[in-house]
Amino acid sequence: MTLTATLTHRPASAADLGAIVEFPQSAQELFFSYPKADWPLSVGQLAAAMAERRDSTVVLLYDQVAGFANFYQWQHGDFCALGNLMVAPWARGQGVAHYLVAVMEQLAREHYKARRMQASCFNANSAGLLLYPKLGYQLSGLVERRDPQNQRVALIQFDKAL
């Protein structure tokens, strides 16, 4: 049995929030996936994000919630911007992020007729910086942001034609 046979996905539900808020293991990890959130991530903060965003989706690995993502921007016929990408600590390194990004690309095409997907990653997020180019994303921009300690950080922007 291959690993991909154990990965499935579905729309995120309120019942998933308690598991998802446990994914970020530090304030820095939370900043990478949800810069506006306060550490520790709460169900209320995540529910508010889901209410403002579109297509919140979970990946299941061995029938357990293992990944989460959504779109924080969407423009029908043009693009979707991937947001809140998180993977459970126990599921990291098992293909969850690869699968989840592919699912979100498909949702962008199906729901928004998107021609491209955008993703952003902070400079200290090595996992993300290595993930997106591997999945065919090209560097498209660099923007200065501030982290929770008010330090300058670089938000590296990626783009992929769908």
Coordinates of C-alpha atoms in Angstrom, one line a residue:
M1 CA 0.0 0.0 0.0
T2 CA 1.4 3.4 -1.0
L3 CA 1.4 6.4 1.3
T4 CA -0.9 8.3 -1.1
A5 CA -3.6 5.7 -0.6
T6 CA -3.8 6.8 3.1
L7 CA -4.2 10.5 2.3
T8 CA -7.7 11.9 1.7
H9 CA -9.2 15.4 2.0
R10 CA -12.5 17.1 2.8
P11 CA -13.8 20.5 3.8
A12 CA -12.8 21.6 7.3
S13 CA -15.5 21.6 9.9
A14 CA -15.9 23.1 13.3
A15 CA -15.2 19.7 14.8
D16 CA -11.7 19.8 13.3
L17 CA -10.6 23.1 15.0
G18 CA -9.5 21.6 18.3
A19 CA -7.0 19.3 16.4
I20 CA -5.8 22.0 14.0
V21 CA -5.0 24.6 16.7
E22 CA -2.5 22.0 18.1
F23 CA -0.4 21.9 14.9
P24 CA 1.8 25.0 15.4
Q25 CA 4.4 24.0 18.0
S26 CA 5.8 27.5 18.7
A27 CA 5.0 31.2 18.2
Q28 CA 7.3 31.2 15.2
E29 CA 5.5 28.3 13.5
L30 CA 2.2 30.0 14.1
F31 CA 3.6 33.2 12.6
F32 CA 4.7 31.2 9.5
S33 CA 1.1 29.9 8.9
Y34 CA -1.0 32.6 10.4
P35 CA 0.9 35.9 10.9
K36 CA -2.1 37.8 12.4
A37 CA -2.8 35.2 15.1
D38 CA -1.7 35.5 18.7
W39 CA 0.2 32.6 20.3
P40 CA -1.1 30.1 21.2
L41 CA -3.6 29.6 18.4
S42 CA -7.1 29.3 19.7
V43 CA -10.2 27.7 18.3
G44 CA -11.8 31.2 18.2
Q45 CA -8.9 32.7 16.2
L46 CA -9.0 29.8 13.7
A47 CA -12.8 30.0 13.4
A48 CA -12.5 33.7 12.6
A49 CA -10.0 33.0 9.9
M50 CA -12.1 30.3 8.4
A51 CA -15.1 32.7 8.3
E52 CA -13.1 35.3 6.4
R53 CA -11.4 32.9 4.0
R54 CA -12.6 30.3 1.4
D55 CA -12.3 26.6 0.9
S56 CA -10.8 25.6 4.3
T57 CA -9.7 22.1 3.7
V58 CA -8.2 19.3 5.9
V59 CA -6.1 16.4 4.8
L60 CA -6.6 13.1 6.6
L61 CA -3.7 10.7 7.1
Y62 CA -4.8 7.3 8.5
D63 CA -8.2 9.0 9.1
Q64 CA -6.7 11.6 11.4
V65 CA -6.6 15.4 10.6
A66 CA -3.1 15.9 9.5
G67 CA -3.1 19.1 7.4
F68 CA -5.1 22.3 6.9
A69 CA -5.1 25.2 4.4
N70 CA -7.4 27.7 2.8
F71 CA -7.5 30.7 0.4
Y72 CA -7.0 34.2 1.9
Q73 CA -7.4 35.9 -1.5
W74 CA -9.3 34.8 -4.6
Q75 CA -10.1 36.5 -7.8
H76 CA -12.4 34.5 -10.1
G77 CA -10.8 33.7 -13.4
D78 CA -7.4 34.9 -12.2
F79 CA -5.8 33.6 -9.0
C80 CA -6.1 32.2 -5.5
A81 CA -3.6 32.8 -2.7
L82 CA -2.9 29.9 -0.4
G83 CA -3.1 30.6 3.3
N84 CA -2.9 29.0 6.7
L85 CA -1.0 26.0 5.5
M86 CA -0.3 23.8 8.5
V87 CA 0.7 20.2 9.0
A88 CA 0.4 18.2 12.3
P89 CA 3.8 17.5 13.9
W90 CA 3.2 13.8 13.8
A91 CA 2.4 13.9 10.1
R92 CA 5.4 16.0 8.9
G93 CA 7.6 14.4 6.3
Q94 CA 4.9 12.1 5.0
G95 CA 3.7 14.0 1.9
V96 CA 0.8 15.9 3.6
A97 CA 1.9 19.3 2.4
H98 CA 2.6 18.1 -1.1
Y99 CA -0.9 16.5 -1.3
L100 CA -2.6 19.5 0.3
V101 CA -1.1 22.0 -2.1
A102 CA -2.2 19.8 -5.0
V103 CA -5.7 19.7 -3.6
M104 CA -5.8 23.4 -3.1
E105 CA -4.6 23.9 -6.7
Q106 CA -7.5 21.7 -7.9
L107 CA -10.0 23.7 -5.8
A108 CA -8.6 26.9 -7.2
R109 CA -9.2 25.7 -10.8
E110 CA -12.6 24.2 -10.0
H111 CA -14.2 26.8 -7.8
Y112 CA -12.6 30.0 -9.1
K113 CA -11.4 29.1 -12.6
A114 CA -8.0 30.3 -11.4
R115 CA -5.2 30.4 -13.8
R116 CA -2.5 30.7 -11.1
M117 CA -1.9 30.0 -7.5
Q118 CA 0.1 32.3 -5.2
A119 CA 1.9 31.2 -2.1
S120 CA 4.0 33.3 0.4
C121 CA 6.7 32.1 2.8
F122 CA 8.7 33.9 5.4
N123 CA 12.5 33.8 5.1
A124 CA 13.0 31.7 8.2
N125 CA 10.5 29.1 7.1
S126 CA 13.0 26.6 5.6
A127 CA 10.3 23.9 5.1
G128 CA 8.1 26.2 3.0
L129 CA 11.0 27.7 1.1
L130 CA 12.0 24.2 0.0
L131 CA 8.4 23.0 -0.6
Y132 CA 7.1 25.5 -3.1
P133 CA 9.9 25.4 -5.7
K134 CA 9.7 21.6 -5.6
L135 CA 6.1 21.9 -6.5
G136 CA 6.7 24.1 -9.5
Y137 CA 6.3 27.5 -7.9
Q138 CA 8.5 30.4 -9.2
L139 CA 9.8 33.3 -7.2
S140 CA 7.6 36.3 -7.9
G141 CA 8.3 38.9 -5.2
L142 CA 9.9 39.9 -1.9
V143 CA 8.1 42.1 0.6
E144 CA 9.3 43.4 3.9
R145 CA 7.2 42.6 6.9
R146 CA 7.5 42.7 10.7
D147 CA 7.4 39.7 13.0
P148 CA 5.7 39.7 16.4
Q149 CA 9.0 41.1 18.0
N150 CA 8.8 44.0 15.4
Q151 CA 11.9 42.6 13.6
R152 CA 12.3 43.0 9.9
V153 CA 11.5 39.8 8.0
A154 CA 11.2 39.0 4.3
L155 CA 8.0 37.5 2.9
I156 CA 9.0 35.6 -0.2
Q157 CA 6.2 35.3 -2.8
F158 CA 5.8 32.5 -5.2
D159 CA 3.5 32.0 -8.2
K160 CA 2.5 28.9 -10.2
A161 CA 0.5 28.7 -13.4
L162 CA -2.4 26.3 -13.1

